[in-house]
């Protein structure tokens, strides 16, 4: 087991939720409290109205991008959304439903394309994550077609795009080699590979090991949300 080699706790980037409108709301409330403390006329919170919500999230738990030698993948493709990942995204959708449908009547209980704009990268695990989130958010109820907007790979801006950004390519060129040359890294990597039964000739570095450990822990763990 991979987790037998590593004892540190790793956090897989599963979902990062941010609400612009909620942040603005909190700021207004804080200003109102400050004004009240300074003796100024307080703001009536009932007059505050939610105007927009932006939710930014990553995909759910996935299989490793590059499986380790001799590791069984259970018939899954590299980087594929796992069952745990699907459950994570559905649960996130349910949480959003509670916040913006039940607690605050901001969204309709059923999907309405006039209310929601959906954007994703054109990567299968991300599209599947988005579908699972929407299923949890609207409980598979809809009033129109659900369109997930994507962009071409060479112009995508939702992930580091090495194809379209020359500066990014220059800044990240040779980073793996540089990392491997840090004092003690080569020796530590050799020890880990020896203990895991990985041949020294196999091109496995700490980035690949970290990705596999994170995927293993997500598979064995619960469906909770973790940040990194």
PDB file of C-alpha atoms in Angstrom:
ATOM      1  CA  UNK A   1       0.000   0.000   0.000  1.00  0.00           C
ATOM      2  CA  UNK A   2       1.243   3.440  -0.848  1.00  0.00           C
ATOM      3  CA  UNK A   3      -0.003   4.875   2.412  1.00  0.00           C
ATOM      4  CA  UNK A   4       2.330   2.530   4.273  1.00  0.00           C
ATOM      5  CA  UNK A   5       5.303   4.490   3.003  1.00  0.00           C
ATOM      6  CA  UNK A   6       4.030   7.974   3.631  1.00  0.00           C
ATOM      7  CA  UNK A   7       2.764   8.986   7.032  1.00  0.00           C
ATOM      8  CA  UNK A   8       2.081  12.670   6.351  1.00  0.00           C
ATOM      9  CA  UNK A   9      -1.444  13.783   5.692  1.00  0.00           C
ATOM     10  CA  UNK A  10      -2.071  14.906   2.161  1.00  0.00           C
ATOM     11  CA  UNK A  11      -4.945  17.019   0.986  1.00  0.00           C
ATOM     12  CA  UNK A  12      -6.313  16.543  -2.498  1.00  0.00           C
ATOM     13  CA  UNK A  13      -7.615  19.700  -4.130  1.00  0.00           C
ATOM     14  CA  UNK A  14     -11.209  18.738  -4.541  1.00  0.00           C
ATOM     15  CA  UNK A  15     -13.262  21.815  -4.454  1.00  0.00           C
ATOM     16  CA  UNK A  16     -12.710  25.485  -3.709  1.00  0.00           C
ATOM     17  CA  UNK A  17     -15.938  27.354  -3.168  1.00  0.00           C
ATOM     18  CA  UNK A  18     -16.048  31.110  -3.424  1.00  0.00           C
ATOM     19  CA  UNK A  19     -19.041  33.378  -3.539  1.00  0.00           C
ATOM     20  CA  UNK A  20     -18.404  36.919  -4.654  1.00  0.00           C
ATOM     21  CA  UNK A  21     -21.849  38.010  -3.618  1.00  0.00           C
ATOM     22  CA  UNK A  22     -21.496  36.431  -0.194  1.00  0.00           C
ATOM     23  CA  UNK A  23     -18.168  38.196   0.381  1.00  0.00           C
ATOM     24  CA  UNK A  24     -19.727  41.520  -0.569  1.00  0.00           C
ATOM     25  CA  UNK A  25     -22.630  40.798   1.730  1.00  0.00           C
ATOM     26  CA  UNK A  26     -20.283  40.067   4.633  1.00  0.00           C
ATOM     27  CA  UNK A  27     -18.377  43.262   3.930  1.00  0.00           C
ATOM     28  CA  UNK A  28     -21.550  45.321   3.990  1.00  0.00           C
ATOM     29  CA  UNK A  29     -22.602  43.718   7.253  1.00  0.00           C
ATOM     30  CA  UNK A  30     -19.184  44.474   8.751  1.00  0.00           C
ATOM     31  CA  UNK A  31     -19.423  48.112   7.624  1.00  0.00           C
ATOM     32  CA  UNK A  32     -22.889  48.350   9.110  1.00  0.00           C
ATOM     33  CA  UNK A  33     -21.594  47.064  12.438  1.00  0.00           C
ATOM     34  CA  UNK A  34     -18.715  49.552  12.364  1.00  0.00           C
ATOM     35  CA  UNK A  35     -21.091  52.426  11.672  1.00  0.00           C
ATOM     36  CA  UNK A  36     -23.308  51.299  14.535  1.00  0.00           C
ATOM     37  CA  UNK A  37     -20.293  51.135  16.851  1.00  0.00           C
ATOM     38  CA  UNK A  38     -19.260  54.676  15.838  1.00  0.00           C
ATOM     39  CA  UNK A  39     -22.698  56.002  16.657  1.00  0.00           C
ATOM     40  CA  UNK A  40     -23.749  56.438  13.031  1.00  0.00           C
ATOM     41  CA  UNK A  41     -27.111  55.341  11.744  1.00  0.00           C
ATOM     42  CA  UNK A  42     -26.978  51.544  11.249  1.00  0.00           C
ATOM     43  CA  UNK A  43     -27.857  49.936   7.935  1.00  0.00           C
ATOM     44  CA  UNK A  44     -31.048  47.876   7.859  1.00  0.00           C
ATOM     45  CA  UNK A  45     -29.835  44.391   6.930  1.00  0.00           C
ATOM     46  CA  UNK A  46     -33.258  43.486   5.595  1.00  0.00           C
ATOM     47  CA  UNK A  47     -32.615  45.953   2.767  1.00  0.00           C
ATOM     48  CA  UNK A  48     -29.549  44.046   1.588  1.00  0.00           C
ATOM     49  CA  UNK A  49     -30.303  41.848  -1.419  1.00  0.00           C
ATOM     50  CA  UNK A  50     -28.206  39.065  -2.938  1.00  0.00           C
ATOM     51  CA  UNK A  51     -27.536  39.914  -6.584  1.00  0.00           C
ATOM     52  CA  UNK A  52     -25.035  37.360  -7.867  1.00  0.00           C
ATOM     53  CA  UNK A  53     -23.242  34.203  -6.776  1.00  0.00           C
ATOM     54  CA  UNK A  54     -20.079  32.839  -8.376  1.00  0.00           C
ATOM     55  CA  UNK A  55     -19.004  29.315  -7.491  1.00  0.00           C
ATOM     56  CA  UNK A  56     -15.520  28.153  -8.502  1.00  0.00           C
ATOM     57  CA  UNK A  57     -14.659  24.522  -7.882  1.00  0.00           C
ATOM     58  CA  UNK A  58     -12.237  21.837  -8.952  1.00  0.00           C
ATOM     59  CA  UNK A  59     -13.075  18.301  -9.974  1.00  0.00           C
ATOM     60  CA  UNK A  60     -13.790  15.567  -7.473  1.00  0.00           C
ATOM     61  CA  UNK A  61     -11.398  12.802  -6.485  1.00  0.00           C
ATOM     62  CA  UNK A  62      -9.767  11.148  -9.494  1.00  0.00           C
ATOM     63  CA  UNK A  63      -7.480   8.269 -10.354  1.00  0.00           C
ATOM     64  CA  UNK A  64      -3.731   9.057 -10.679  1.00  0.00           C
ATOM     65  CA  UNK A  65      -2.582  10.873 -13.810  1.00  0.00           C
ATOM     66  CA  UNK A  66       0.313   8.443 -14.120  1.00  0.00           C
ATOM     67  CA  UNK A  67      -0.182   5.161 -12.250  1.00  0.00           C
ATOM     68  CA  UNK A  68       2.795   3.617 -10.505  1.00  0.00           C
ATOM     69  CA  UNK A  69       4.310   0.454 -11.969  1.00  0.00           C
ATOM     70  CA  UNK A  70       2.552  -2.735 -10.832  1.00  0.00           C
ATOM     71  CA  UNK A  71      -0.324  -0.768  -9.304  1.00  0.00           C
ATOM     72  CA  UNK A  72      -3.834  -2.002 -10.105  1.00  0.00           C
ATOM     73  CA  UNK A  73      -6.197   0.720 -11.337  1.00  0.00           C
ATOM     74  CA  UNK A  74      -9.382  -1.313 -11.217  1.00  0.00           C
ATOM     75  CA  UNK A  75     -10.164  -0.761 -14.880  1.00  0.00           C
ATOM     76  CA  UNK A  76     -10.060   3.039 -14.581  1.00  0.00           C
ATOM     77  CA  UNK A  77      -8.379   5.393 -16.995  1.00  0.00           C
ATOM     78  CA  UNK A  78      -5.672   7.797 -15.870  1.00  0.00           C
ATOM     79  CA  UNK A  79      -7.181  10.930 -14.360  1.00  0.00           C
ATOM     80  CA  UNK A  80     -10.723   9.546 -14.376  1.00  0.00           C
ATOM     81  CA  UNK A  81     -13.313  10.822 -11.892  1.00  0.00           C
ATOM     82  CA  UNK A  82     -13.873   8.147  -9.263  1.00  0.00           C
ATOM     83  CA  UNK A  83     -17.082   7.105  -7.520  1.00  0.00           C
ATOM     84  CA  UNK A  84     -15.912   9.016  -4.463  1.00  0.00           C
ATOM     85  CA  UNK A  85     -15.331  12.064  -6.665  1.00  0.00           C
ATOM     86  CA  UNK A  86     -18.872  11.831  -8.040  1.00  0.00           C
ATOM     87  CA  UNK A  87     -20.272  11.627  -4.513  1.00  0.00           C
ATOM     88  CA  UNK A  88     -18.175  14.633  -3.452  1.00  0.00           C
ATOM     89  CA  UNK A  89     -19.523  16.780  -6.262  1.00  0.00           C
ATOM     90  CA  UNK A  90     -23.116  15.688  -5.716  1.00  0.00           C
ATOM     91  CA  UNK A  91     -22.758  16.551  -2.010  1.00  0.00           C
ATOM     92  CA  UNK A  92     -21.364  19.966  -2.946  1.00  0.00           C
ATOM     93  CA  UNK A  93     -24.399  20.520  -5.171  1.00  0.00           C
ATOM     94  CA  UNK A  94     -26.686  19.606  -2.257  1.00  0.00           C
ATOM     95  CA  UNK A  95     -24.846  22.082  -0.043  1.00  0.00           C
ATOM     96  CA  UNK A  96     -25.359  24.822  -2.627  1.00  0.00           C
ATOM     97  CA  UNK A  97     -29.031  23.883  -2.883  1.00  0.00           C
ATOM     98  CA  UNK A  98     -29.437  24.317   0.856  1.00  0.00           C
ATOM     99  CA  UNK A  99     -27.680  27.689   0.776  1.00  0.00           C
ATOM    100  CA  UNK A 100     -29.220  29.254  -2.328  1.00  0.00           C
ATOM    101  CA  UNK A 101     -32.534  27.445  -2.812  1.00  0.00           C
ATOM    102  CA  UNK A 102     -33.760  26.527   0.661  1.00  0.00           C
ATOM    103  CA  UNK A 103     -32.127  28.960   3.119  1.00  0.00           C
ATOM    104  CA  UNK A 104     -31.980  31.898   0.692  1.00  0.00           C
ATOM    105  CA  UNK A 105     -34.541  31.715  -2.167  1.00  0.00           C
ATOM    106  CA  UNK A 106     -32.019  32.933  -4.719  1.00  0.00           C
ATOM    107  CA  UNK A 107     -32.308  30.125  -7.305  1.00  0.00           C
ATOM    108  CA  UNK A 108     -35.355  28.293  -8.574  1.00  0.00           C
ATOM    109  CA  UNK A 109     -35.713  24.706  -7.262  1.00  0.00           C
ATOM    110  CA  UNK A 110     -35.441  23.467 -10.866  1.00  0.00           C
ATOM    111  CA  UNK A 111     -32.667  24.337 -13.309  1.00  0.00           C
ATOM    112  CA  UNK A 112     -33.473  27.454 -15.321  1.00  0.00           C
ATOM    113  CA  UNK A 113     -30.950  28.403 -18.066  1.00  0.00           C
ATOM    114  CA  UNK A 114     -31.961  32.049 -17.591  1.00  0.00           C
ATOM    115  CA  UNK A 115     -30.591  31.960 -14.045  1.00  0.00           C
ATOM    116  CA  UNK A 116     -27.432  29.875 -14.303  1.00  0.00           C
ATOM    117  CA  UNK A 117     -24.376  30.072 -16.569  1.00  0.00           C
ATOM    118  CA  UNK A 118     -22.076  27.044 -16.467  1.00  0.00           C
ATOM    119  CA  UNK A 119     -18.438  27.052 -17.565  1.00  0.00           C
ATOM    120  CA  UNK A 120     -15.971  24.165 -17.530  1.00  0.00           C
ATOM    121  CA  UNK A 121     -12.727  23.104 -19.112  1.00  0.00           C
ATOM    122  CA  UNK A 122     -13.184  20.510 -21.839  1.00  0.00           C
ATOM    123  CA  UNK A 123     -11.701  17.689 -19.755  1.00  0.00           C
ATOM    124  CA  UNK A 124     -13.881  14.667 -19.102  1.00  0.00           C
ATOM    125  CA  UNK A 125     -13.399  14.511 -15.308  1.00  0.00           C
ATOM    126  CA  UNK A 126     -14.272  18.210 -15.038  1.00  0.00           C
ATOM    127  CA  UNK A 127     -17.382  17.850 -17.202  1.00  0.00           C
ATOM    128  CA  UNK A 128     -18.471  14.849 -15.147  1.00  0.00           C
ATOM    129  CA  UNK A 129     -17.832  16.763 -11.915  1.00  0.00           C
ATOM    130  CA  UNK A 130     -19.982  19.619 -13.179  1.00  0.00           C
ATOM    131  CA  UNK A 131     -22.831  17.271 -14.092  1.00  0.00           C
ATOM    132  CA  UNK A 132     -22.707  15.654 -10.650  1.00  0.00           C
ATOM    133  CA  UNK A 133     -22.765  19.044  -8.922  1.00  0.00           C
ATOM    134  CA  UNK A 134     -25.768  20.144 -10.994  1.00  0.00           C
ATOM    135  CA  UNK A 135     -27.549  16.888 -10.159  1.00  0.00           C
ATOM    136  CA  UNK A 136     -27.126  17.627  -6.458  1.00  0.00           C
ATOM    137  CA  UNK A 137     -28.035  21.293  -6.832  1.00  0.00           C
ATOM    138  CA  UNK A 138     -31.230  20.830  -8.851  1.00  0.00           C
ATOM    139  CA  UNK A 139     -32.057  17.200  -7.996  1.00  0.00           C
ATOM    140  CA  UNK A 140     -32.204  16.336 -11.725  1.00  0.00           C
ATOM    141  CA  UNK A 141     -35.070  18.810 -12.290  1.00  0.00           C
ATOM    142  CA  UNK A 142     -34.802  21.225 -15.203  1.00  0.00           C
ATOM    143  CA  UNK A 143     -36.883  23.627 -17.310  1.00  0.00           C
ATOM    144  CA  UNK A 144     -34.576  23.686 -20.308  1.00  0.00           C
ATOM    145  CA  UNK A 145     -31.422  22.167 -21.784  1.00  0.00           C
ATOM    146  CA  UNK A 146     -28.331  22.222 -19.591  1.00  0.00           C
ATOM    147  CA  UNK A 147     -25.441  23.655 -21.592  1.00  0.00           C
ATOM    148  CA  UNK A 148     -21.922  23.483 -20.193  1.00  0.00           C
ATOM    149  CA  UNK A 149     -19.808  26.091 -21.965  1.00  0.00           C
ATOM    150  CA  UNK A 150     -16.201  25.193 -22.795  1.00  0.00           C
ATOM    151  CA  UNK A 151     -13.320  26.750 -24.725  1.00  0.00           C
ATOM    152  CA  UNK A 152     -10.718  25.479 -27.168  1.00  0.00           C
ATOM    153  CA  UNK A 153      -7.619  23.975 -25.575  1.00  0.00           C
ATOM    154  CA  UNK A 154      -5.246  26.551 -27.082  1.00  0.00           C
ATOM    155  CA  UNK A 155      -7.193  29.481 -25.599  1.00  0.00           C
ATOM    156  CA  UNK A 156      -8.338  27.995 -22.264  1.00  0.00           C
ATOM    157  CA  UNK A 157      -7.636  30.196 -19.240  1.00  0.00           C
ATOM    158  CA  UNK A 158      -9.067  28.076 -16.409  1.00  0.00           C
ATOM    159  CA  UNK A 159      -5.851  26.077 -16.048  1.00  0.00           C
ATOM    160  CA  UNK A 160      -2.136  26.838 -16.689  1.00  0.00           C
ATOM    161  CA  UNK A 161      -2.064  26.866 -20.486  1.00  0.00           C
ATOM    162  CA  UNK A 162       1.414  26.086 -21.726  1.00  0.00           C
ATOM    163  CA  UNK A 163       0.230  26.079 -25.340  1.00  0.00           C
ATOM    164  CA  UNK A 164      -0.805  29.712 -25.482  1.00  0.00           C
ATOM    165  CA  UNK A 165       1.442  31.355 -22.882  1.00  0.00           C
ATOM    166  CA  UNK A 166       5.113  31.639 -23.859  1.00  0.00           C
ATOM    167  CA  UNK A 167       6.033  33.257 -20.547  1.00  0.00           C
ATOM    168  CA  UNK A 168       4.520  30.372 -18.595  1.00  0.00           C
ATOM    169  CA  UNK A 169       6.497  27.857 -20.642  1.00  0.00           C
ATOM    170  CA  UNK A 170       9.708  29.722 -19.955  1.00  0.00           C
ATOM    171  CA  UNK A 171       9.085  30.049 -16.234  1.00  0.00           C
ATOM    172  CA  UNK A 172       8.266  26.385 -15.709  1.00  0.00           C
ATOM    173  CA  UNK A 173      10.817  24.851 -18.071  1.00  0.00           C
ATOM    174  CA  UNK A 174      13.044  22.361 -16.300  1.00  0.00           C
ATOM    175  CA  UNK A 175      11.268  22.654 -12.943  1.00  0.00           C
ATOM    176  CA  UNK A 176      11.162  18.885 -12.414  1.00  0.00           C
ATOM    177  CA  UNK A 177      14.866  18.573 -13.097  1.00  0.00           C
ATOM    178  CA  UNK A 178      15.614  21.500 -10.784  1.00  0.00           C
ATOM    179  CA  UNK A 179      13.535  19.931  -8.017  1.00  0.00           C
ATOM    180  CA  UNK A 180      15.300  16.602  -8.400  1.00  0.00           C
ATOM    181  CA  UNK A 181      18.685  18.309  -7.951  1.00  0.00           C
ATOM    182  CA  UNK A 182      17.829  19.666  -4.498  1.00  0.00           C
ATOM    183  CA  UNK A 183      20.109  18.305  -1.731  1.00  0.00           C
ATOM    184  CA  UNK A 184      19.017  14.874  -0.544  1.00  0.00           C
ATOM    185  CA  UNK A 185      16.126  14.511  -3.000  1.00  0.00           C
ATOM    186  CA  UNK A 186      17.753  11.843  -5.177  1.00  0.00           C
ATOM    187  CA  UNK A 187      18.772   9.777  -2.152  1.00  0.00           C
ATOM    188  CA  UNK A 188      15.309  10.024  -0.576  1.00  0.00           C
ATOM    189  CA  UNK A 189      13.606   9.110  -3.853  1.00  0.00           C
ATOM    190  CA  UNK A 190      15.809   6.042  -4.217  1.00  0.00           C
ATOM    191  CA  UNK A 191      14.939   4.893  -0.694  1.00  0.00           C
ATOM    192  CA  UNK A 192      11.215   5.313  -1.303  1.00  0.00           C
ATOM    193  CA  UNK A 193      11.321   3.496  -4.635  1.00  0.00           C
ATOM    194  CA  UNK A 194      13.308   0.644  -3.076  1.00  0.00           C
ATOM    195  CA  UNK A 195      10.782   0.221  -0.264  1.00  0.00           C
ATOM    196  CA  UNK A 196       7.886   0.296  -2.720  1.00  0.00           C
ATOM    197  CA  UNK A 197       9.514  -2.203  -5.054  1.00  0.00           C
ATOM    198  CA  UNK A 198       9.805   0.264  -7.920  1.00  0.00           C
ATOM    199  CA  UNK A 199      12.718  -0.340 -10.247  1.00  0.00           C
ATOM    200  CA  UNK A 200      15.303   2.436 -10.237  1.00  0.00           C
ATOM    201  CA  UNK A 201      15.026   2.709 -14.035  1.00  0.00           C
ATOM    202  CA  UNK A 202      11.298   3.560 -13.881  1.00  0.00           C
ATOM    203  CA  UNK A 203      10.679   7.255 -14.421  1.00  0.00           C
ATOM    204  CA  UNK A 204       8.919   7.923 -11.134  1.00  0.00           C
ATOM    205  CA  UNK A 205       9.557  11.128  -9.211  1.00  0.00           C
ATOM    206  CA  UNK A 206       8.039  12.698  -6.102  1.00  0.00           C
ATOM    207  CA  UNK A 207       5.386  14.534  -8.157  1.00  0.00           C
ATOM    208  CA  UNK A 208       4.079  11.196  -9.449  1.00  0.00           C
ATOM    209  CA  UNK A 209       4.331   9.613  -6.000  1.00  0.00           C
ATOM    210  CA  UNK A 210       2.433  12.511  -4.408  1.00  0.00           C
ATOM    211  CA  UNK A 211      -0.333  12.274  -7.001  1.00  0.00           C
ATOM    212  CA  UNK A 212      -0.710   8.537  -6.422  1.00  0.00           C
ATOM    213  CA  UNK A 213      -0.715   8.904  -2.631  1.00  0.00           C
ATOM    214  CA  UNK A 214      -3.385  11.606  -2.803  1.00  0.00           C
ATOM    215  CA  UNK A 215      -5.551   9.466  -5.098  1.00  0.00           C
ATOM    216  CA  UNK A 216      -5.112   6.463  -2.793  1.00  0.00           C
ATOM    217  CA  UNK A 217      -6.113   8.422   0.290  1.00  0.00           C
ATOM    218  CA  UNK A 218      -9.190   9.836  -1.429  1.00  0.00           C
ATOM    219  CA  UNK A 219     -10.205   6.328  -2.508  1.00  0.00           C
ATOM    220  CA  UNK A 220      -9.822   4.971   1.027  1.00  0.00           C
ATOM    221  CA  UNK A 221     -11.201   8.049   2.767  1.00  0.00           C
ATOM    222  CA  UNK A 222     -14.611   9.608   3.148  1.00  0.00           C
ATOM    223  CA  UNK A 223     -16.521  11.940   0.834  1.00  0.00           C
ATOM    224  CA  UNK A 224     -15.648  15.053   2.803  1.00  0.00           C
ATOM    225  CA  UNK A 225     -14.221  18.161   1.186  1.00  0.00           C
ATOM    226  CA  UNK A 226     -10.558  18.945   1.582  1.00  0.00           C
ATOM    227  CA  UNK A 227      -8.544  21.996   0.659  1.00  0.00           C
ATOM    228  CA  UNK A 228      -4.904  22.314  -0.218  1.00  0.00           C
TER     229      UNK A 228
END
